[in-house]
Coordinates of C-alpha atoms and ligand atoms in Angstrom, one line a residue:
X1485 CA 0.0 0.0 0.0
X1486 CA 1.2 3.7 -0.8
X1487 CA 1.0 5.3 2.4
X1488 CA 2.6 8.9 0.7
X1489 CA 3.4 10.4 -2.3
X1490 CA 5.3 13.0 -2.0
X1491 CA 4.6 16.1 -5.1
X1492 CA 7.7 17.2 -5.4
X1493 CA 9.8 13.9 -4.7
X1494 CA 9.5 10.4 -4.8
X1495 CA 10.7 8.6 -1.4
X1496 CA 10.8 5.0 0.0
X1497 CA 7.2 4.3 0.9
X1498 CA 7.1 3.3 4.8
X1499 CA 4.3 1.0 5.6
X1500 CA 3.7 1.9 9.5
X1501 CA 4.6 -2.1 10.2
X1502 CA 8.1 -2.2 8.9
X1503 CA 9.2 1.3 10.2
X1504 CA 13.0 1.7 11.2
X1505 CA 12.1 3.8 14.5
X1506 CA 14.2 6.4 15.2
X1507 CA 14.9 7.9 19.4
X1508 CA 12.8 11.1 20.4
X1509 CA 16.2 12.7 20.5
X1510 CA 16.7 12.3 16.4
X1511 CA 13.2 14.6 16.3
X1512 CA 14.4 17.3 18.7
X1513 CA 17.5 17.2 17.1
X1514 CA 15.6 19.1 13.8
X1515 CA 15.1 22.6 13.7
X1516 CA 11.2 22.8 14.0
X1517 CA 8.1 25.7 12.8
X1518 CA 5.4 25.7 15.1
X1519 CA 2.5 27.2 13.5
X1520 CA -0.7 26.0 15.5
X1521 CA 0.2 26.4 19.2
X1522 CA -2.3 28.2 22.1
X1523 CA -0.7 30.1 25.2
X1524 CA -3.5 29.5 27.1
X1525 CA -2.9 25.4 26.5
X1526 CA 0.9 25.8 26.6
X1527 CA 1.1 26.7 30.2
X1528 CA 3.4 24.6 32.7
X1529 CA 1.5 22.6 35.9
X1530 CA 4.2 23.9 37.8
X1531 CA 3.2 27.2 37.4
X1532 CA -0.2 27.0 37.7
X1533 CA 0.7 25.5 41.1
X1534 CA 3.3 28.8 41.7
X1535 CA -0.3 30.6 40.9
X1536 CA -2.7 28.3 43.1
X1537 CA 0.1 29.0 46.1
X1538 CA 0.5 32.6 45.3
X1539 CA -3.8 33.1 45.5
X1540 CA -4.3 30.8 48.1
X1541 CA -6.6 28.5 45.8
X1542 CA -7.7 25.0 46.9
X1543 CA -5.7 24.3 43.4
X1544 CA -1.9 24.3 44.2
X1545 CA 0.1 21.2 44.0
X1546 CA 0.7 19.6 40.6
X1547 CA -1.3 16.2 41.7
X1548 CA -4.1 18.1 41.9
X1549 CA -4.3 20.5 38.8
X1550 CA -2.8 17.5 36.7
X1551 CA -5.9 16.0 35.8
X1552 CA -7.8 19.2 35.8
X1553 CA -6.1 20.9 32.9
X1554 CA -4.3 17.5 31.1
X1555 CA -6.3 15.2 29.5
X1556 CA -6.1 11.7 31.1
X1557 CA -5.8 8.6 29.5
X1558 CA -9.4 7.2 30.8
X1559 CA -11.0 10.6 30.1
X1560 CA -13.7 11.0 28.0
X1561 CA -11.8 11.8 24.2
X1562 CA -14.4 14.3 23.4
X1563 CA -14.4 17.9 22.2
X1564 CA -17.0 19.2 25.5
X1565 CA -14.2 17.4 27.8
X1566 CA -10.9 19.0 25.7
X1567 CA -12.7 22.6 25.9
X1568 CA -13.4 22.5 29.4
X1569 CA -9.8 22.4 30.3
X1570 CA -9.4 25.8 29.5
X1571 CA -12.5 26.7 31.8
X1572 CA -10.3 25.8 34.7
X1573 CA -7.0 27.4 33.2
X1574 CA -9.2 30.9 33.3
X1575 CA -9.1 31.2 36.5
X1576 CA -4.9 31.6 36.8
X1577 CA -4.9 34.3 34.6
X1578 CA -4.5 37.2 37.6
X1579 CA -1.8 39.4 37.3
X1580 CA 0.2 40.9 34.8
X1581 CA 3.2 38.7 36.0
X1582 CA 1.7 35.7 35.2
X1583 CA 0.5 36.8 31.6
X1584 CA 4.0 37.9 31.1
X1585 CA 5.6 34.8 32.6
X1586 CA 3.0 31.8 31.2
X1587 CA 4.1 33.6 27.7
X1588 CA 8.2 33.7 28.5
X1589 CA 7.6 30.1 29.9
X1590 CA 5.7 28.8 26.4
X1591 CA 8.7 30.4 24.4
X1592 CA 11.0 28.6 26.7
X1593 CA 9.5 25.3 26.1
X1594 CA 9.5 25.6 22.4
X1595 CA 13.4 26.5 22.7
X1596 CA 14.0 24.0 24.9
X1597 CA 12.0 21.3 21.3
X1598 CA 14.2 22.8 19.2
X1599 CA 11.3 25.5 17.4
X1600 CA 13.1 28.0 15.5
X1601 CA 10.0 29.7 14.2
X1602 CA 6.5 30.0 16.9
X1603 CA 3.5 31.8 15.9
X1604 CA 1.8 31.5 19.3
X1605 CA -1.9 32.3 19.3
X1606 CA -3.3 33.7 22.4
X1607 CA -7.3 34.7 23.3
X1608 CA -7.1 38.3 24.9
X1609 CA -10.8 37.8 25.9
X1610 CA -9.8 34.4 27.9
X1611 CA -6.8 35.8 29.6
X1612 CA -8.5 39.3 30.8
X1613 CA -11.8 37.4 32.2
X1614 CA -10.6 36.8 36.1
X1615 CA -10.2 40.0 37.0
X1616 CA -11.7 42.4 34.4
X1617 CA -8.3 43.3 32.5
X1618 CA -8.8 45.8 29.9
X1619 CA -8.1 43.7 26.6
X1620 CA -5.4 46.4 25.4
X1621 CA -3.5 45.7 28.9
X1622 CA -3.6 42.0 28.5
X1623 CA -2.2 42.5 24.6
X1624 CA 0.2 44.4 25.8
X1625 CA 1.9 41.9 28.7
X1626 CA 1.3 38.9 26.1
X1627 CA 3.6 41.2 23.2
X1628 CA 6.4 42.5 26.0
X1629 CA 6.5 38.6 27.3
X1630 CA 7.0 37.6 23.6
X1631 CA 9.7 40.1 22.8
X1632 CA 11.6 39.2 26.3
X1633 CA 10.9 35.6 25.3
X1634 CA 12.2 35.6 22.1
X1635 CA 15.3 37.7 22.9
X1636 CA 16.3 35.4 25.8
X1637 CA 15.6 32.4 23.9
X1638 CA 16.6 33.1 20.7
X1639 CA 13.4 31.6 19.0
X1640 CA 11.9 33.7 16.4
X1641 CA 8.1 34.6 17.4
X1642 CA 5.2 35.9 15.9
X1643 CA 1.9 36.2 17.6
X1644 CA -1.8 35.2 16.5
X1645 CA -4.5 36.9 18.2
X1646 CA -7.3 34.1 19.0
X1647 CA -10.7 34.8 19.1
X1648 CA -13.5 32.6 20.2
X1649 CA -16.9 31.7 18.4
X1650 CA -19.0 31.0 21.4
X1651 CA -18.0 34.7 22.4
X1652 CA -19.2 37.7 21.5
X1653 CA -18.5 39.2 17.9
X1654 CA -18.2 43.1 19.6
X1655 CA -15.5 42.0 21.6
X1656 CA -13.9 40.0 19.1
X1657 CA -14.3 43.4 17.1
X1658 CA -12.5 45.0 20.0
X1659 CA -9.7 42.6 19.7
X1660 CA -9.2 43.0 16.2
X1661 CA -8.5 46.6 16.1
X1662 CA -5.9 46.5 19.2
X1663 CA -4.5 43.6 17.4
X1664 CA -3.4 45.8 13.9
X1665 CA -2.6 48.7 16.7
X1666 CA -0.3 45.9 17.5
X1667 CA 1.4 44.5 14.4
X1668 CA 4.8 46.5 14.7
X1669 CA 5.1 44.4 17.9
X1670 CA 5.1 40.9 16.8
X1671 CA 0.9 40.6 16.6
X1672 CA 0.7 39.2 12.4
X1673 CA -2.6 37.1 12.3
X1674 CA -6.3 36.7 13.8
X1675 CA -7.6 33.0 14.5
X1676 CA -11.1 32.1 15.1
X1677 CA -11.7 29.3 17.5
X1678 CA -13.4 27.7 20.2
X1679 CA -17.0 25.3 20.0
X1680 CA -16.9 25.1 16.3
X1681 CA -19.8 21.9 17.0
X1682 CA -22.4 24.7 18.0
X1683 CA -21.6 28.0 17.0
X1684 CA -21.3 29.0 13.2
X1685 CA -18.0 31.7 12.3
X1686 CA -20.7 34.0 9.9
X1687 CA -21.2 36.4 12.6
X1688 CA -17.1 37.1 12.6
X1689 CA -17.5 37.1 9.2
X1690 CA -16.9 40.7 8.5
X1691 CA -14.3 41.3 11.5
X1692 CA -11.9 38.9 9.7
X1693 CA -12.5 40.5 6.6
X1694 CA -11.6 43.8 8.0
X1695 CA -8.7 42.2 9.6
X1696 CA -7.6 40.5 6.4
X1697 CA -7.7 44.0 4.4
X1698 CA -5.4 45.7 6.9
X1699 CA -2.8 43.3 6.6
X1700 CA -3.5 40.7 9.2
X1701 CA -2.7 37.1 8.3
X1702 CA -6.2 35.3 8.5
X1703 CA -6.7 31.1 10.2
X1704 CA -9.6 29.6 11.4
X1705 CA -10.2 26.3 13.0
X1706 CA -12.7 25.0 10.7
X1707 CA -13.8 21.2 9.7
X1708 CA -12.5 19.9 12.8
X1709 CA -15.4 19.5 15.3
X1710 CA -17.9 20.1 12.7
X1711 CA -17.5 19.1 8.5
X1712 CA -16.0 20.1 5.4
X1713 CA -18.2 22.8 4.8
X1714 CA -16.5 25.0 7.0
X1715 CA -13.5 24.7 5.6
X1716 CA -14.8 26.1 2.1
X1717 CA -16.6 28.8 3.5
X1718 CA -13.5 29.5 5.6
X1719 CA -11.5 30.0 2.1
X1720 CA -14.0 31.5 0.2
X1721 CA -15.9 33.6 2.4
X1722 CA -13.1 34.7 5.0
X1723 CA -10.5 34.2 2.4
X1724 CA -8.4 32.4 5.0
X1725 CA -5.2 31.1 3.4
X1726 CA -4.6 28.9 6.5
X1727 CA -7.2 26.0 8.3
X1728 CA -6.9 25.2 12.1
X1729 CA -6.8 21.2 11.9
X1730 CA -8.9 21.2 8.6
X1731 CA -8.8 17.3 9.1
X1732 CA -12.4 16.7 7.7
X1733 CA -11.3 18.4 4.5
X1734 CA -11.2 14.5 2.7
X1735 CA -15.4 14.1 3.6
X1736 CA -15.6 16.5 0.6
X1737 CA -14.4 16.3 -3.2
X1738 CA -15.3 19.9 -3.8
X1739 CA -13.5 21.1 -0.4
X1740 CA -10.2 19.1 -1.1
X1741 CA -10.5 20.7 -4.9
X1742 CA -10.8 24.0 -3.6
X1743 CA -7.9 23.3 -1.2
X1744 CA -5.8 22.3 -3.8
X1745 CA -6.6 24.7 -5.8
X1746 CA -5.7 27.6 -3.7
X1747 CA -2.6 26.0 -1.4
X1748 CA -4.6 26.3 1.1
X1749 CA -2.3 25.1 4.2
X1750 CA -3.8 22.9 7.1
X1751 CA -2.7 23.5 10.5
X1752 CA -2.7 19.6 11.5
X1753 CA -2.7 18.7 15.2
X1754 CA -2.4 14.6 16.0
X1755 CA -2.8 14.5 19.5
X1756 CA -5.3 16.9 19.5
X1757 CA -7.5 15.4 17.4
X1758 CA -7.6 12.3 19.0
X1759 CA -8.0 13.8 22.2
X1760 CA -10.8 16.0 20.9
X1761 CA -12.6 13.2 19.9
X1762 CA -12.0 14.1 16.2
X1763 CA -10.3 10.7 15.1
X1764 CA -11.3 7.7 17.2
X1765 CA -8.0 5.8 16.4
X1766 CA -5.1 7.5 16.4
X1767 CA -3.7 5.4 13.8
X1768 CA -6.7 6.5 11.9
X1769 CA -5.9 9.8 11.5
X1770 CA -6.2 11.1 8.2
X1771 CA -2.8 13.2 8.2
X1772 CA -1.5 10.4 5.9
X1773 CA -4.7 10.5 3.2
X1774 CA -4.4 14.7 3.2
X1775 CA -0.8 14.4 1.8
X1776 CA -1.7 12.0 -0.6
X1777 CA -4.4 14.1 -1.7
X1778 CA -2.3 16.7 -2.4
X1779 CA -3.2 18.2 -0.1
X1780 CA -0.2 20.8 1.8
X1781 CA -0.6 19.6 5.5
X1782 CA 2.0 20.6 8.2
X1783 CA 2.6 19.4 11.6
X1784 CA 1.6 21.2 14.7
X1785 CA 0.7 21.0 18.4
X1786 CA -2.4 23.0 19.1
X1787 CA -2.2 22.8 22.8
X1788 CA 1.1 20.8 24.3
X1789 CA 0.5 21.4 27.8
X1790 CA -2.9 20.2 27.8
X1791 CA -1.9 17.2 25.5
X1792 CA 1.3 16.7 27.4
X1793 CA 3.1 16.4 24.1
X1794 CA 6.0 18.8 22.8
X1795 CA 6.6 19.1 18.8
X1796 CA 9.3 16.7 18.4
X1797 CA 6.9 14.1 19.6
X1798 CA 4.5 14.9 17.3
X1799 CA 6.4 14.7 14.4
X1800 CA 7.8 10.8 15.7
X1801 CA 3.7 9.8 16.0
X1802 CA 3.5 11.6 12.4
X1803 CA 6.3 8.7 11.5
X1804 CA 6.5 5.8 13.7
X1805 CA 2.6 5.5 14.0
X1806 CA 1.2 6.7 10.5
X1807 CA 3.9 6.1 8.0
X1808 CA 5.6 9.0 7.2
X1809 CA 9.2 8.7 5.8
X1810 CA 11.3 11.1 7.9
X1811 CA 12.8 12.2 4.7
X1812 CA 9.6 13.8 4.2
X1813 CA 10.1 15.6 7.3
X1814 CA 12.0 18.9 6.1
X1815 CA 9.9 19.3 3.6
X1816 CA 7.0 19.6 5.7
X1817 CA 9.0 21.8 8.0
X1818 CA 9.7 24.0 5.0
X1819 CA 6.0 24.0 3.9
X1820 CA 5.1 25.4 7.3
X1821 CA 8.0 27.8 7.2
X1822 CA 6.6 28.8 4.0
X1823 CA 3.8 29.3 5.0
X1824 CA 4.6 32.0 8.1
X1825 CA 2.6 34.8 8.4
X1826 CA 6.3 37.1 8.1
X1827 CA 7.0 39.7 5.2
X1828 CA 8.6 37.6 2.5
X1829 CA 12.3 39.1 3.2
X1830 CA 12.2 37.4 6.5
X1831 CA 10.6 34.4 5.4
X1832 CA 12.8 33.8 2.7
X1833 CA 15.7 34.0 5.2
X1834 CA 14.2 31.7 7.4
X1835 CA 13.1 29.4 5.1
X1836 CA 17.0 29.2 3.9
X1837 CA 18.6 28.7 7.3
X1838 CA 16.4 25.8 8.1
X1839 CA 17.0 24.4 4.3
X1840 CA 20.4 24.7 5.2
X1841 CA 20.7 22.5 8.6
X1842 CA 18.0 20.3 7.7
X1843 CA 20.2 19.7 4.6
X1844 CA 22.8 18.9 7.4
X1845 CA 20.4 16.3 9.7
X1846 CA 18.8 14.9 6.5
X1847 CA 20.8 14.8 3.3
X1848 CA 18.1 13.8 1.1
X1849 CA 15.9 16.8 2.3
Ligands
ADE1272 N1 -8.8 26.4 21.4 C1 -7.7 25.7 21.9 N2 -7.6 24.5 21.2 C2 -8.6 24.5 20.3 C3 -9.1 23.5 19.4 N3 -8.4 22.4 19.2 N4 -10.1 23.8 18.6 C4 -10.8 25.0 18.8 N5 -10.5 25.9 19.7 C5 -9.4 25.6 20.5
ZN1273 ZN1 -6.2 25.2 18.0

């Protein structure tokens, strides 16, 4: 069976079965682009137990907050279960020290995987809900803890500002303009998220335009907890070049034309999506079938710490469990590179400095 086929080269097919594994270390050992990954789900259990301590919550010893905010193996895998995590995690959110450190601490982490390039996505509506912070102030921490992040860590990083579709349209409005207010400090895209199951993106419809127009890169999580229809009207109607998860895109001839068609890149998140209740088997999971559609699919985390999963282990599922060659690897990495929300000067440079070590770690790239 033909597990990939590469477009632009033809590589040994690797049925899952006869797999030569490689160690986790060979997978942080590549320089990696994060495109899909939320602040809000990135946050460490240690500090939320600093926080707990700090605020004198019930909630402050890892043991405890563990299976509040991680999803457990004997959990339900479902999307009502995956979303309520971040129901707890909105109560931590209570000073400007911890929006600045839970940011400094997510660029850490990705250092620490080996990400060269992080477009972290954050929800200013989630993080200013504890204690009334006006959305502007929250922005603001969340941009100086990225520029402190990414000068002590030394990974470059862009951020996505995240609104949800169970939440009000004016304050999504609100967001947006702060947001391009905000692009000369590291803020480059708008997201829509959240309960995509119950609540349709139309009435954000025009917000995203308006974002779109004013230079704002555009991704919504579409045809991941509801179909493939989303994920049209998400490129047609919201002109979204990039698709949160996007995994339901194969239900649909006309969606996966469309896709095609306009390069439309898929945010892909493994873990996740089995977690979310999205693929029942994660062996199942169509990552495999959207390459082999054509389809130009990249490899990302969505929310690590509530997955308890970094990058690198994502891309060793990607090969060890569903097939894919690891010579396909840097290409994927350079199709997500590619496909940064950065001007194209500083894309192009970054696309060439990780062609050029991953040239080094795989030959064949
Ligand atoms: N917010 C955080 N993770 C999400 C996901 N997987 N889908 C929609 N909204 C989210
Ligand atoms: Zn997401």
């Amino acid at each position: 069976m033909v597990y990939y086929n590469s477009s632009t080269k033809q590589h040994p097919v690797n049925e899952p079965s006869k797999k030569m594994d490689q160690p986790l270390e060979f997978y942080q050992s590549l320089p990696k682009v994060e495109l899909h990954r939320h602040l809000e789900g990135s946050i460490r259990v240690e500090t939320l137990a600093d926080i707990g301590r700090e605020h004198n919550f019930p909630q402050r010893d890892t043991s405890t907050l563990r299976p509040l905010v991680q999803i457990g193996k004997d959990e339900p895998y479902t999307f009502e279960n995956f979303l309520s995590k971040f129901a707890i995690l909105r109560l931590f959110y209570r000073t400007p020290d911890v929006i600045g450190r839970i940011t400094r601490e997510a660029i850490a982490d990705a250092a620490a995987d080996n990400v060269r390039y992080l477009e972290l996505r954050f929800t200013p509506v989630a993080l200013s809900k504890a204690e009334g912070f006006p959305l502007g102030h929250v922005m603001d921490w969340v941009v100086d803890g990225a520029l402190a992040g990414q000068e002590q860590y030394g990974v470059v990083t862009r951020l996505i500002a995240s609104v949800n579709r169970h939440e009000s349209p004016d304050l999504a409005e609100q967001v947006v303009w702060l947001a391009m207010e905000r692009r000369n400090r590291g803020i480059i895209g708008l997201d829509l998220a959240g309960n995509e199951a119950e609540f349709p993106a139309q009435p954000f419809e025009g917000i995203f335009l308006e974002a779109k127009q004013e230079g704002l890169g555009i991704t919504i999580h579409a045809g991941e907890w509801a179909g493939a229809e989303n994920i049209v009207e998400a490129i047609t109607e919201f002109g979204s070049s990039r698709i949160g998860h996007g995994v339901r895109v194969l239900e649909d001839e006309t969606a996966i034309a469309l896709a095609r068609e306009r390069k439309t890149v898929f945010e892909v998140c493994i873990t996740s999506n089995h977690q979310s209740g999205v693929v029942q088997h994660l062996l199942q999971h169509p990552f495999p079938m959207m390459l082999n559609a054509g389809l130009n699919a990249t490899l990302n985390t969505d929310d690590p710490s509530i997955s308890k999963i970094t990058l690198s282990e994502e891309y060793q599922v990607a090969c060890e469990k569903l097939g894919l060659p690891v010579a396909m690897l840097p290409e994927r990495i350079l199709a997500a590179a590619q496909a940064a929300y950065l001007p194209p000067e500083e894309k192009a440079a970054l696309v060439e400095r990780l062609r050029n070590e991953l040239n080094e770690k795989i030959p064949a790239a």
